Coordinates of C-alpha atoms in Angstrom, one line a residue:
Chain A
M677 CA 177.7 -68.3 -157.4
S678 CA 176.6 -71.8 -156.7
Y679 CA 174.1 -73.9 -158.7
D680 CA 171.5 -74.7 -156.1
L681 CA 168.3 -75.4 -158.0
D682 CA 167.2 -79.1 -158.5
F683 CA 167.5 -79.1 -162.2
E684 CA 171.0 -77.5 -162.0
K685 CA 172.6 -80.6 -160.4
P686 CA 174.6 -81.5 -163.5
L687 CA 175.9 -78.0 -163.7
A688 CA 176.8 -78.0 -159.9
E689 CA 178.8 -81.2 -160.6
I690 CA 180.9 -79.5 -163.3
D691 CA 181.2 -76.5 -161.1
R692 CA 182.4 -78.6 -158.3
R693 CA 185.1 -80.1 -160.5
I694 CA 186.2 -76.7 -161.6
G695 CA 186.5 -75.6 -158.0
G696 CA 188.5 -78.7 -157.1
L697 CA 191.0 -78.0 -159.9
R698 CA 191.3 -74.4 -158.9
K699 CA 192.0 -75.4 -155.4
R700 CA 195.2 -77.1 -156.5
G701 CA 196.5 -73.7 -157.3
D702 CA 199.7 -73.7 -159.5
K703 CA 199.2 -77.4 -160.2
A704 CA 195.8 -76.7 -161.9
R705 CA 196.3 -77.1 -165.6
P706 CA 194.8 -74.0 -167.2
E707 CA 193.6 -75.9 -170.3
E708 CA 191.8 -78.4 -168.1
V709 CA 190.0 -75.6 -166.3
A710 CA 189.1 -73.9 -169.6
A711 CA 187.7 -77.1 -171.0
L712 CA 185.6 -77.7 -167.9
E713 CA 184.4 -74.1 -168.1
R714 CA 183.5 -74.6 -171.8
E715 CA 181.6 -77.7 -170.7
L716 CA 179.8 -75.8 -168.0
A717 CA 178.8 -73.1 -170.5
G718 CA 177.5 -75.7 -172.9
A719 CA 175.6 -77.5 -170.3
T720 CA 174.1 -74.3 -168.9
A721 CA 172.9 -73.3 -172.3
D722 CA 171.5 -76.8 -172.8
V723 CA 169.6 -76.9 -169.4
Y724 CA 168.4 -73.3 -169.6
G725 CA 167.5 -73.8 -173.3
R726 CA 164.8 -76.2 -172.3
L727 CA 163.5 -75.1 -169.0
T728 CA 160.0 -76.4 -168.1
P729 CA 157.5 -73.8 -166.9
W730 CA 157.9 -75.1 -163.3
Q731 CA 161.8 -74.8 -163.6
R732 CA 161.3 -71.3 -164.7
V733 CA 159.1 -70.6 -161.7
Q734 CA 162.2 -71.7 -159.6
V735 CA 164.4 -69.3 -161.6
A736 CA 161.9 -66.4 -161.3
R737 CA 161.9 -66.9 -157.5
H738 CA 165.7 -67.4 -157.2
K739 CA 167.0 -65.8 -154.0
D740 CA 169.8 -64.1 -155.9
R741 CA 167.6 -62.8 -158.8
P742 CA 167.9 -59.0 -159.3
Y743 CA 165.2 -57.0 -157.7
T744 CA 163.8 -53.5 -158.3
S745 CA 166.5 -52.0 -156.2
D746 CA 169.2 -53.6 -158.3
Y747 CA 167.7 -52.2 -161.5
I748 CA 167.5 -48.9 -159.8
R749 CA 171.1 -49.0 -158.9
F750 CA 172.2 -49.8 -162.5
L751 CA 169.6 -47.9 -164.5
F752 CA 168.5 -45.0 -162.4
P753 CA 171.6 -43.7 -160.5
D754 CA 170.0 -40.4 -159.6
F755 CA 166.9 -42.0 -158.2
F756 CA 165.0 -39.8 -155.7
E757 CA 162.9 -42.1 -153.5
M758 CA 159.3 -41.0 -152.6
R759 CA 157.9 -42.7 -149.6
G760 CA 154.5 -43.1 -147.9
D761 CA 150.8 -43.2 -149.2
R762 CA 150.0 -40.0 -147.1
R763 CA 147.1 -42.0 -145.6
F764 CA 148.5 -44.7 -143.4
G765 CA 152.2 -45.7 -143.9
D766 CA 155.1 -46.5 -146.1
D767 CA 155.0 -49.9 -147.5
R768 CA 158.5 -51.2 -148.3
A769 CA 157.1 -54.0 -150.6
I770 CA 156.5 -51.4 -153.2
I771 CA 159.2 -48.7 -153.7
G772 CA 159.2 -45.8 -156.1
G773 CA 160.5 -42.4 -157.0
M774 CA 161.8 -40.1 -159.7
A775 CA 164.9 -40.6 -161.8
T776 CA 166.6 -39.6 -165.0
F777 CA 166.3 -42.2 -167.7
A778 CA 167.2 -41.8 -171.5
G779 CA 167.4 -38.1 -171.1
R780 CA 164.1 -37.5 -169.3
T781 CA 162.6 -37.8 -165.9
V782 CA 160.6 -40.9 -165.2
M783 CA 158.6 -42.3 -162.4
V784 CA 160.0 -45.7 -161.3
I785 CA 157.7 -48.0 -159.2
G786 CA 158.4 -51.6 -158.3
H787 CA 157.9 -54.5 -156.0
Q788 CA 160.8 -55.2 -153.6
K789 CA 161.3 -58.7 -152.2
G790 CA 164.4 -58.0 -150.1
R791 CA 167.8 -59.7 -150.4
D792 CA 168.7 -60.7 -146.8
T793 CA 166.5 -61.8 -144.0
K794 CA 166.3 -58.3 -142.5
E795 CA 165.3 -56.6 -145.7
R796 CA 162.9 -59.5 -146.6
M797 CA 161.0 -59.0 -143.4
E798 CA 160.9 -55.2 -144.0
C799 CA 159.6 -55.7 -147.5
N800 CA 157.3 -58.5 -146.4
F801 CA 158.8 -60.6 -149.3
G802 CA 157.3 -58.3 -151.9
M803 CA 153.8 -58.8 -150.7
A804 CA 152.3 -55.4 -150.5
H805 CA 149.6 -54.0 -148.2
P806 CA 147.0 -51.5 -149.4
E807 CA 149.3 -48.6 -148.5
G808 CA 151.9 -50.0 -151.1
Y809 CA 149.3 -49.7 -153.9
R810 CA 148.2 -46.3 -152.6
K811 CA 151.8 -45.1 -152.6
A812 CA 152.0 -46.3 -156.2
L813 CA 148.8 -44.5 -157.0
R814 CA 150.1 -41.3 -155.5
L815 CA 153.3 -41.6 -157.4
M816 CA 151.5 -42.3 -160.7
Q817 CA 149.2 -39.3 -160.3
H818 CA 152.3 -37.2 -159.5
A819 CA 154.0 -38.4 -162.7
E820 CA 150.9 -37.5 -164.7
R821 CA 150.9 -34.0 -163.3
F822 CA 154.5 -33.4 -164.4
G823 CA 154.4 -35.5 -167.6
F824 CA 156.8 -38.1 -166.4
P825 CA 156.5 -41.5 -168.1
V826 CA 155.9 -44.4 -165.5
L827 CA 158.1 -47.5 -165.5
T828 CA 156.9 -50.3 -163.2
F829 CA 158.7 -53.5 -162.2
I830 CA 156.7 -56.4 -161.1
D831 CA 158.0 -59.1 -158.7
T832 CA 155.5 -60.4 -156.2
P833 CA 154.0 -63.6 -155.1
G834 CA 150.8 -61.6 -154.7
A835 CA 149.3 -58.9 -152.6
F836 CA 149.5 -59.7 -148.8
L837 CA 146.7 -61.7 -147.4
N838 CA 146.0 -60.7 -143.8
L839 CA 143.5 -59.1 -141.6
A840 CA 145.2 -55.7 -141.7
A841 CA 145.2 -55.8 -145.5
E842 CA 141.5 -56.6 -145.6
E843 CA 140.6 -53.9 -143.0
R844 CA 142.4 -51.3 -145.1
G845 CA 140.8 -52.3 -148.3
I846 CA 143.4 -54.3 -150.3
A847 CA 140.9 -55.1 -152.9
E848 CA 139.8 -51.4 -153.3
A849 CA 143.4 -50.3 -153.4
I850 CA 144.2 -52.6 -156.3
A851 CA 140.9 -51.9 -158.2
E852 CA 141.5 -48.2 -157.9
N853 CA 144.9 -48.5 -159.5
L854 CA 143.5 -50.6 -162.4
Q855 CA 141.1 -47.8 -163.2
V856 CA 143.5 -44.9 -162.7
M857 CA 146.2 -46.7 -164.8
A858 CA 143.7 -47.2 -167.7
V859 CA 143.5 -43.5 -168.3
L860 CA 146.7 -42.1 -166.8
G861 CA 147.9 -39.4 -169.3
V862 CA 151.6 -40.5 -169.5
P863 CA 153.1 -43.5 -171.1
I864 CA 153.3 -46.6 -168.8
I865 CA 155.7 -49.5 -169.3
S866 CA 155.4 -52.5 -167.0
T867 CA 158.0 -55.2 -166.8
I868 CA 157.7 -58.5 -165.1
I869 CA 161.1 -59.0 -163.6
G870 CA 160.5 -62.1 -161.6
E871 CA 157.1 -63.3 -160.2
G872 CA 154.0 -61.8 -161.7
G873 CA 151.6 -63.0 -159.0
S874 CA 147.9 -62.3 -159.6
G875 CA 146.1 -59.1 -158.6
G876 CA 149.1 -58.0 -156.6
A877 CA 151.0 -57.9 -159.8
L878 CA 148.3 -56.3 -162.0
G879 CA 147.9 -53.6 -159.3
I880 CA 150.9 -51.9 -160.8
G881 CA 150.7 -53.7 -164.2
V882 CA 148.4 -51.9 -166.5
G883 CA 150.3 -50.2 -169.2
D884 CA 151.0 -49.3 -172.8
R885 CA 153.6 -52.1 -173.1
I886 CA 154.0 -55.2 -171.1
L887 CA 157.5 -56.7 -171.1
M888 CA 158.8 -59.8 -169.5
L889 CA 162.3 -61.0 -168.6
E890 CA 163.0 -64.3 -170.2
N891 CA 162.7 -66.3 -167.0
S892 CA 159.9 -64.4 -165.3
V893 CA 156.4 -65.8 -165.0
Y894 CA 153.0 -64.2 -164.9
T895 CA 150.0 -66.0 -163.6
V896 CA 146.5 -65.6 -162.2
A897 CA 147.3 -67.7 -159.2
S898 CA 150.5 -69.4 -158.0
P899 CA 151.0 -72.8 -159.5
E900 CA 150.7 -74.3 -156.0
A901 CA 147.4 -72.5 -155.4
A902 CA 146.0 -73.5 -158.8
A903 CA 147.2 -77.1 -158.3
S904 CA 145.5 -77.4 -154.9
I905 CA 142.2 -76.1 -156.4
L906 CA 142.2 -77.8 -159.7
W907 CA 144.2 -80.9 -159.1
K908 CA 143.3 -81.2 -155.4
S909 CA 146.9 -81.2 -154.3
N910 CA 149.7 -78.7 -154.6
D911 CA 152.0 -81.6 -155.5
Y912 CA 150.7 -81.0 -159.1
A913 CA 152.2 -77.4 -159.2
P914 CA 154.4 -78.4 -162.1
Q915 CA 151.3 -79.6 -164.1
A916 CA 149.5 -76.3 -163.1
A917 CA 152.5 -74.2 -164.2
E918 CA 152.4 -76.0 -167.6
A919 CA 148.7 -75.8 -168.1
M920 CA 148.4 -72.2 -167.1
K921 CA 150.8 -70.8 -169.8
I922 CA 152.7 -68.6 -167.5
T923 CA 156.0 -68.2 -169.2
A924 CA 157.2 -65.3 -171.2
A925 CA 157.3 -67.2 -174.5
D926 CA 153.8 -68.6 -174.0
L927 CA 152.4 -65.2 -173.1
L928 CA 154.0 -63.5 -176.1
E929 CA 152.5 -66.1 -178.4
L930 CA 149.1 -65.5 -176.8
R931 CA 149.8 -61.9 -177.5
L932 CA 149.2 -60.9 -173.9
I933 CA 152.7 -59.3 -173.6
D934 CA 154.7 -57.3 -176.0
R935 CA 158.3 -58.3 -175.6
I936 CA 160.7 -60.6 -174.0
I937 CA 164.0 -59.5 -172.7
R938 CA 166.8 -62.1 -173.0
E939 CA 168.6 -63.0 -169.7
P940 CA 172.3 -63.8 -169.5
L941 CA 173.3 -67.5 -169.8
G942 CA 172.1 -69.3 -166.7
G943 CA 169.5 -66.8 -165.7
A944 CA 169.4 -63.0 -164.5
H945 CA 170.9 -63.9 -161.1
R946 CA 174.2 -64.9 -162.8
D947 CA 174.8 -61.4 -164.0
H948 CA 172.7 -58.5 -162.6
R949 CA 174.5 -55.8 -164.6
A950 CA 174.1 -57.6 -167.9
T951 CA 170.4 -58.1 -167.2
A952 CA 170.0 -54.4 -166.2
E953 CA 171.7 -53.4 -169.4
A954 CA 169.4 -55.5 -171.6
L955 CA 166.3 -54.3 -169.7
G956 CA 167.5 -50.7 -170.0
A957 CA 168.0 -51.0 -173.7
A958 CA 164.5 -52.4 -174.2
L959 CA 162.9 -49.8 -172.0
S960 CA 164.7 -47.0 -173.8
E961 CA 163.5 -48.2 -177.2
E962 CA 159.8 -48.8 -176.1
L963 CA 159.8 -45.4 -174.3
A964 CA 161.0 -43.6 -177.3
Q965 CA 158.1 -45.0 -179.3
L966 CA 155.6 -44.0 -176.6
V967 CA 156.7 -40.5 -175.9
A968 CA 156.3 -39.8 -179.6
L969 CA 152.6 -40.4 -179.5
P970 CA 150.2 -37.6 -178.7
S971 CA 148.4 -38.2 -175.5
G972 CA 145.0 -38.9 -177.0
V973 CA 146.5 -41.5 -179.3
L974 CA 148.4 -43.1 -176.5
L975 CA 145.2 -43.4 -174.3
D976 CA 143.2 -44.7 -177.3
H977 CA 145.7 -47.4 -177.9
R978 CA 145.8 -48.4 -174.3
Y979 CA 142.1 -48.6 -174.0
S980 CA 141.8 -50.7 -177.3
R981 CA 144.4 -53.1 -176.0
L982 CA 142.7 -53.6 -172.7
R983 CA 139.3 -53.8 -174.5
A984 CA 140.4 -56.5 -176.9
I985 CA 141.8 -59.0 -174.3
G986 CA 140.3 -62.4 -174.5
A987 CA 137.5 -61.8 -177.0
P988 CA 135.1 -64.7 -176.5
A989 CA 133.6 -66.8 -179.3
S990 CA 130.0 -66.4 -180.4
V991 CA 127.6 -69.2 -181.0
A992 CA 124.1 -69.3 -182.4
V993 CA 121.5 -69.3 -179.7
Chain B
M1073 CA 135.5 -72.8 -150.0
H1074 CA 132.2 -72.7 -148.5
Q1075 CA 130.7 -76.2 -148.1
P1076 CA 126.9 -76.1 -147.9
E1077 CA 125.2 -79.2 -146.7
T1078 CA 122.8 -79.1 -149.6
N1079 CA 122.7 -80.6 -153.1
G1080 CA 124.0 -77.5 -154.8
N1081 CA 120.8 -75.7 -155.6
G1082 CA 120.2 -74.7 -152.0
T1083 CA 117.8 -77.3 -151.1
F1084 CA 118.2 -80.2 -148.6
N1085 CA 118.4 -83.5 -150.2
G1086 CA 116.4 -85.7 -147.7
A1087 CA 116.9 -89.0 -149.6
A1088 CA 120.7 -88.7 -149.8
S1089 CA 121.0 -87.8 -146.0
G1090 CA 119.0 -90.9 -145.0
A1091 CA 115.9 -89.0 -143.9
T1092 CA 112.5 -90.7 -143.9
K1093 CA 109.9 -90.7 -146.7
L1094 CA 108.2 -87.9 -144.9
A1095 CA 110.8 -85.5 -146.0
P1096 CA 111.5 -86.2 -149.7
A1097 CA 114.1 -84.2 -151.6
N1098 CA 113.6 -80.5 -152.0
V1099 CA 110.5 -80.3 -149.8
A1100 CA 112.6 -79.2 -146.8
T1101 CA 115.7 -77.0 -146.6
R1102 CA 117.9 -76.5 -143.7
C1103 CA 119.0 -73.0 -142.9
E1104 CA 122.7 -72.8 -143.1
K1105 CA 122.9 -70.2 -140.3
C1106 CA 120.3 -71.2 -137.6
R1107 CA 120.1 -74.8 -138.8
K1108 CA 116.3 -74.9 -138.6
M1109 CA 114.4 -77.1 -141.0
L1110 CA 112.3 -75.0 -143.3
F1111 CA 109.7 -75.8 -146.0
T1112 CA 111.2 -75.0 -149.3
R1113 CA 107.9 -73.8 -150.5
D1114 CA 107.9 -71.1 -147.7
L1115 CA 111.4 -70.1 -148.6
E1116 CA 110.4 -69.5 -152.2
K1117 CA 107.8 -66.9 -150.9
T1118 CA 110.4 -64.9 -148.8
Q1119 CA 112.9 -64.5 -151.6
K1120 CA 115.0 -67.3 -150.0
I1121 CA 115.4 -65.5 -146.7
C1122 CA 115.1 -67.7 -143.6
P1123 CA 112.0 -66.7 -141.8
E1124 CA 113.6 -67.7 -138.5
C1125 CA 116.9 -65.8 -138.6
G1126 CA 117.0 -63.7 -141.7
Y1127 CA 119.8 -65.7 -143.4
H1128 CA 120.0 -64.9 -147.1
F1129 CA 120.3 -68.0 -149.2
R1130 CA 122.1 -67.5 -152.5
L1131 CA 119.9 -66.7 -155.4
T1132 CA 120.4 -67.9 -159.0
A1133 CA 121.1 -65.1 -161.4
E1134 CA 117.8 -65.5 -163.0
E1135 CA 116.0 -65.4 -159.6
R1136 CA 117.9 -62.3 -158.9
V1137 CA 116.9 -60.6 -162.1
E1138 CA 113.3 -61.6 -161.6
S1139 CA 113.4 -60.1 -158.1
L1140 CA 114.5 -56.8 -159.4
V1141 CA 113.0 -55.8 -162.6
D1142 CA 109.6 -54.4 -163.3
D1143 CA 108.7 -56.8 -166.0
Y1144 CA 110.7 -60.0 -166.2
G1145 CA 109.1 -61.0 -169.4
A1146 CA 110.2 -57.7 -171.1
F1147 CA 113.8 -58.0 -169.9
Q1148 CA 116.1 -57.9 -172.9
W1149 CA 118.8 -60.5 -172.5
M1150 CA 122.0 -59.6 -174.1
D1151 CA 125.2 -61.3 -175.3
D1152 CA 123.9 -64.8 -174.5
D1153 CA 125.7 -66.1 -177.5
L1154 CA 129.1 -65.4 -176.0
R1155 CA 131.2 -68.6 -175.2
S1156 CA 134.8 -69.1 -173.9
A1157 CA 137.2 -69.6 -176.8
D1158 CA 139.2 -71.7 -174.2
P1159 CA 142.4 -69.8 -175.2
L1160 CA 144.7 -72.1 -173.3
H1161 CA 143.1 -75.4 -174.4
F1162 CA 143.1 -76.1 -170.7
S1163 CA 142.5 -79.4 -168.9
S1164 CA 143.2 -80.6 -165.4
R1165 CA 143.1 -84.2 -164.0
N1166 CA 142.3 -85.3 -167.5
V1167 CA 139.1 -83.3 -167.6
A1168 CA 139.0 -80.7 -170.3
Y1169 CA 137.9 -77.2 -169.4
A1170 CA 135.5 -77.3 -172.3
E1171 CA 133.8 -80.3 -170.6
K1172 CA 133.6 -78.4 -167.3
L1173 CA 131.9 -75.6 -169.1
D1174 CA 129.3 -78.0 -170.6
E1175 CA 128.6 -79.4 -167.2
A1176 CA 128.2 -76.1 -165.7
R1177 CA 125.8 -75.0 -168.4
A1178 CA 123.8 -78.2 -167.9
K1179 CA 123.7 -77.8 -164.2
T1180 CA 122.7 -74.2 -164.0
G1181 CA 120.7 -73.7 -167.2
I1182 CA 122.6 -70.5 -167.9
S1183 CA 125.4 -70.0 -170.4
E1184 CA 128.1 -68.4 -168.2
S1185 CA 128.8 -67.0 -164.7
V1186 CA 127.4 -63.6 -165.7
I1187 CA 124.0 -63.0 -167.4
A1188 CA 123.1 -59.5 -168.5
G1189 CA 120.6 -57.3 -170.2
M1190 CA 118.5 -54.2 -170.3
G1191 CA 115.4 -53.7 -168.2
A1192 CA 113.5 -51.3 -165.9
I1193 CA 113.8 -51.1 -162.1
G1194 CA 111.1 -48.8 -160.7
T1195 CA 110.5 -47.5 -164.2
H1196 CA 114.2 -46.4 -164.5
R1197 CA 116.0 -48.1 -167.5
V1198 CA 119.1 -49.8 -166.4
S1199 CA 121.9 -52.0 -167.7
L1200 CA 121.9 -54.9 -165.4
A1201 CA 124.5 -57.7 -165.0
V1202 CA 124.2 -60.5 -162.5
M1203 CA 126.7 -63.3 -161.5
D1204 CA 125.8 -66.8 -160.6
F1205 CA 128.0 -68.5 -158.0
R1206 CA 126.8 -72.0 -159.2
F1207 CA 128.6 -71.6 -162.4
I1208 CA 132.2 -72.6 -161.7
G1209 CA 132.1 -70.5 -158.5
G1210 CA 131.0 -67.4 -160.3
S1211 CA 134.5 -67.1 -161.7
M1212 CA 135.3 -64.3 -164.1
G1213 CA 136.8 -65.6 -167.4
T1214 CA 136.8 -64.0 -170.8
V1215 CA 133.0 -64.3 -171.3
A1216 CA 132.1 -62.9 -167.8
G1217 CA 134.6 -60.0 -168.4
E1218 CA 133.2 -59.4 -171.9
R1219 CA 129.6 -59.4 -170.7
L1220 CA 130.4 -57.1 -167.8
T1221 CA 132.3 -54.8 -170.1
R1222 CA 129.5 -54.7 -172.6
A1223 CA 127.0 -54.1 -169.8
I1224 CA 129.1 -51.1 -168.8
E1225 CA 129.3 -49.9 -172.4
R1226 CA 125.6 -50.1 -172.8
G1227 CA 125.2 -47.7 -169.8
A1228 CA 127.9 -45.4 -171.3
E1229 CA 126.4 -45.5 -174.8
G1230 CA 122.7 -45.6 -173.9
R1231 CA 123.2 -43.1 -171.0
C1232 CA 121.7 -45.2 -168.3
P1233 CA 122.9 -46.4 -164.9
V1234 CA 124.8 -49.7 -164.7
I1235 CA 124.0 -52.2 -161.8
I1236 CA 126.1 -55.3 -161.3
F1237 CA 125.2 -58.0 -158.7
S1238 CA 128.4 -59.8 -157.9
A1239 CA 128.8 -63.4 -156.5
S1240 CA 132.1 -64.8 -157.4
G1241 CA 135.1 -66.6 -156.0
G1242 CA 137.3 -64.6 -158.3
A1243 CA 139.3 -65.4 -161.3
R1244 CA 138.7 -68.3 -163.7
M1245 CA 141.8 -70.3 -163.2
Q1246 CA 141.4 -72.3 -166.4
E1247 CA 141.8 -69.0 -168.4
S1248 CA 144.8 -67.8 -166.3
L1249 CA 146.2 -64.5 -167.5
F1250 CA 143.2 -63.9 -169.9
S1251 CA 141.1 -64.1 -166.7
L1252 CA 143.4 -61.8 -164.7
F1253 CA 143.3 -59.2 -167.4
Q1254 CA 139.5 -59.1 -167.3
M1255 CA 140.0 -57.2 -164.1
A1256 CA 141.8 -54.4 -166.0
K1257 CA 139.3 -54.6 -168.9
T1258 CA 136.3 -54.1 -166.7
S1259 CA 137.9 -51.4 -164.6
A1260 CA 139.0 -49.5 -167.8
A1261 CA 135.4 -49.7 -169.1
L1262 CA 134.1 -48.0 -166.0
T1263 CA 136.2 -45.0 -166.9
R1264 CA 133.9 -44.5 -170.0
L1265 CA 130.9 -44.6 -167.9
R1266 CA 132.3 -41.8 -165.7
T1267 CA 132.6 -39.5 -168.6
V1268 CA 128.8 -39.6 -169.3
Q1269 CA 127.8 -39.0 -165.6
Q1270 CA 126.0 -42.2 -165.3
P1271 CA 126.3 -44.1 -162.0
F1272 CA 127.6 -47.7 -161.4
I1273 CA 125.8 -49.3 -158.5
S1274 CA 127.7 -52.3 -157.3
V1275 CA 125.9 -54.8 -155.2
L1276 CA 127.9 -57.5 -153.4
T1277 CA 126.3 -60.8 -152.6
D1278 CA 127.5 -64.0 -151.0
P1279 CA 130.3 -64.6 -151.8
T1280 CA 132.3 -61.8 -153.5
T1281 CA 136.0 -62.3 -153.3
G1282 CA 139.3 -62.3 -155.2
G1283 CA 139.8 -60.6 -158.4
V1284 CA 136.2 -59.4 -158.6
T1285 CA 136.5 -57.4 -155.4
A1286 CA 139.9 -56.2 -156.7
S1287 CA 138.3 -54.7 -159.8
Y1288 CA 134.9 -53.5 -160.7
A1289 CA 133.0 -54.6 -157.7
M1290 CA 134.9 -52.2 -155.4
L1291 CA 134.6 -49.4 -158.0
G1292 CA 130.9 -48.7 -157.5
D1293 CA 129.9 -45.1 -157.2
V1294 CA 127.6 -46.7 -154.6
I1295 CA 128.4 -50.0 -153.1
I1296 CA 125.7 -52.0 -151.4
A1297 CA 125.9 -55.5 -149.8
E1298 CA 123.4 -58.1 -148.7
P1299 CA 123.6 -59.0 -145.1
G1300 CA 126.0 -61.6 -143.9
A1301 CA 127.7 -62.0 -147.2
L1302 CA 131.3 -63.1 -147.5
I1303 CA 133.1 -60.1 -148.9
G1304 CA 136.8 -59.7 -149.2
F1305 CA 140.0 -60.1 -151.2
A1306 CA 141.3 -63.3 -149.7
G1307 CA 138.6 -64.5 -147.4
P1308 CA 139.2 -65.8 -143.9
I1309 CA 139.8 -69.4 -144.9
V1310 CA 142.7 -68.5 -147.2
I1311 CA 144.1 -66.0 -144.6
E1312 CA 144.0 -68.6 -141.8
Q1313 CA 145.5 -71.2 -144.1
S1314 CA 148.3 -69.1 -145.5
I1315 CA 149.5 -67.1 -142.5
H1316 CA 147.8 -68.9 -139.6
Q1317 CA 146.6 -65.7 -138.2
K1318 CA 143.6 -66.0 -135.9
L1319 CA 140.7 -63.8 -137.2
P1320 CA 137.8 -62.2 -135.5
P1321 CA 134.5 -64.0 -136.4
D1322 CA 133.1 -61.3 -138.6
T1323 CA 136.2 -60.9 -140.8
D1324 CA 135.3 -60.4 -144.4
T1325 CA 131.7 -60.1 -144.0
S1326 CA 129.3 -57.4 -145.2
E1327 CA 129.2 -55.9 -141.7
F1328 CA 133.1 -55.9 -141.6
A1329 CA 133.1 -54.1 -144.9
L1330 CA 130.7 -51.6 -143.7
A1331 CA 132.6 -51.0 -140.4
H1332 CA 135.8 -50.4 -142.4
G1333 CA 134.4 -48.0 -144.8
M1334 CA 134.4 -50.2 -147.9
I1335 CA 130.7 -50.0 -148.7
D1336 CA 127.8 -47.6 -148.3
M1337 CA 125.1 -49.8 -146.9
I1338 CA 123.8 -53.3 -146.1
V1339 CA 120.4 -53.9 -147.6
D1340 CA 118.0 -56.7 -146.9
R1341 CA 117.0 -58.5 -150.0
R1342 CA 113.4 -57.6 -149.5
S1343 CA 114.2 -54.0 -149.7
M1344 CA 116.7 -54.2 -152.5
K1345 CA 114.4 -53.1 -155.3
V1346 CA 113.1 -50.2 -153.3
T1347 CA 116.5 -49.1 -152.3
L1348 CA 117.8 -49.3 -155.9
T1349 CA 114.7 -47.4 -157.1
H1350 CA 115.4 -44.6 -154.6
L1351 CA 119.0 -44.3 -155.8
L1352 CA 118.0 -44.4 -159.5
K1353 CA 115.5 -41.6 -158.7
L1354 CA 118.3 -39.5 -157.1
Y1355 CA 120.6 -39.9 -160.0
A1356 CA 117.9 -39.1 -162.4
G1357 CA 117.1 -35.9 -160.5
K1358 CA 119.9 -33.8 -161.9
R1359 CA 118.8 -34.0 -165.5

């Protein structure tokens, strides 16, 4: 796998030298290759150890980053896909279905960006129309009926913004999900696996636990959009990314999320399987805690969490 | 964003535009729809509706409350003490968010983008919250979210209807994820109102977009809009800029929302109080 992000240039250079040595075949000195590989690992750890928020946005959007379908493949081998909102259509930007996980049936729902051009077009790059949120709603209510915990995977630049989405009520579709998820009678764990973009992310993101992969981001508006509004130019996206506190570490410190899942060295895109295993282990631990709670306690906790977000200050008036 | 040719409080600034001394500042106002020059004094008498074309100028939140409640003097303001804790210590272009808040307070004379309290409409006791677009675009941060949530809770606890007048560009970017999560918080609060059989009447005024439409505003048991208001998730400007799609002229208006089944009715401002009173009477009828 190549190193194609801007800040990976030093890594790409070492990688190129390793490639050059390897091309020499038998003449390649194994100890030279090994030394360079150690250098690469060290440099990768160094670069990834101090990513800026804007660099993390690049990693979160990486074309090779694992998507919901990849986690389904690794973590939910008996996944049964359920399609359609029973009202208008089947939105490929949000996929979902039932599967066995940690010894019980769960409902899996996640954004899907699409790997190749064809799939990206089908999935609309993970930007869902109203029918995507309404399919998610149908699946969540189905899960509640059968007592299946809900696991959602968030990875979207945002809900789709076009005439059709407005005509079919994209705002209402998201709003309805927020309300239903607040009181859904089964555990919900939401994980940001890549881009957590605004209302389009939150529309499947209300839960008892909010987890984030180490290099994912979660934000009210894309850094570009925020920059164009607050800095009057989207050239300031790096500054906006910094100021908006969108990284997993920042959001954990602000207590807006519960847990960070470490990614393999050099980012999730370098090792899908290892990322999936780490995610699976975290989900399994969190789920075990949540299913042990009586439904009333679960819902009280969920409501209290939502209610407490962003308590303002009080002044004398 | 909408760019009115006014000085921000809806009035035409004659001096700044080079008009003669016969039209000093604030005496005349140009209608943003039919472009006719109107006497500001006349406009005040018609609840800021253009007598020529019916265009609804934006109201300040205080004007709105005054236009609705039976006794403005007896209206009990609530939660006016809440201020943003500025959880991100945000600043952009070397201007601290805290300064922006101070400026907005000075400019509008109100303490945040939502003001709320308890009052009577047509003798029916209601929990009322009103947004003000002048306050940082009516954006919903932690204070707006908390005031709206408390307004909903007052309805649930005091067993009375909740009425919210929205006017908002959406999320408060300076509070980032705290702002986004207010969508979830307000929507969750509405579930509590549902359990006590009290209605939430959501009134959408110009403009209501973004995270506000994608949460409580579209969750009204009854949803009403003022005529000609911008109502939508993205809004036509953003859609045209982001995907270059050519849009029909009425996209994301009240009329568009009604035609697509998103709202129950469009109500002229002059009939708003009587319409709300009618609705409140119907909801009171069961008990």
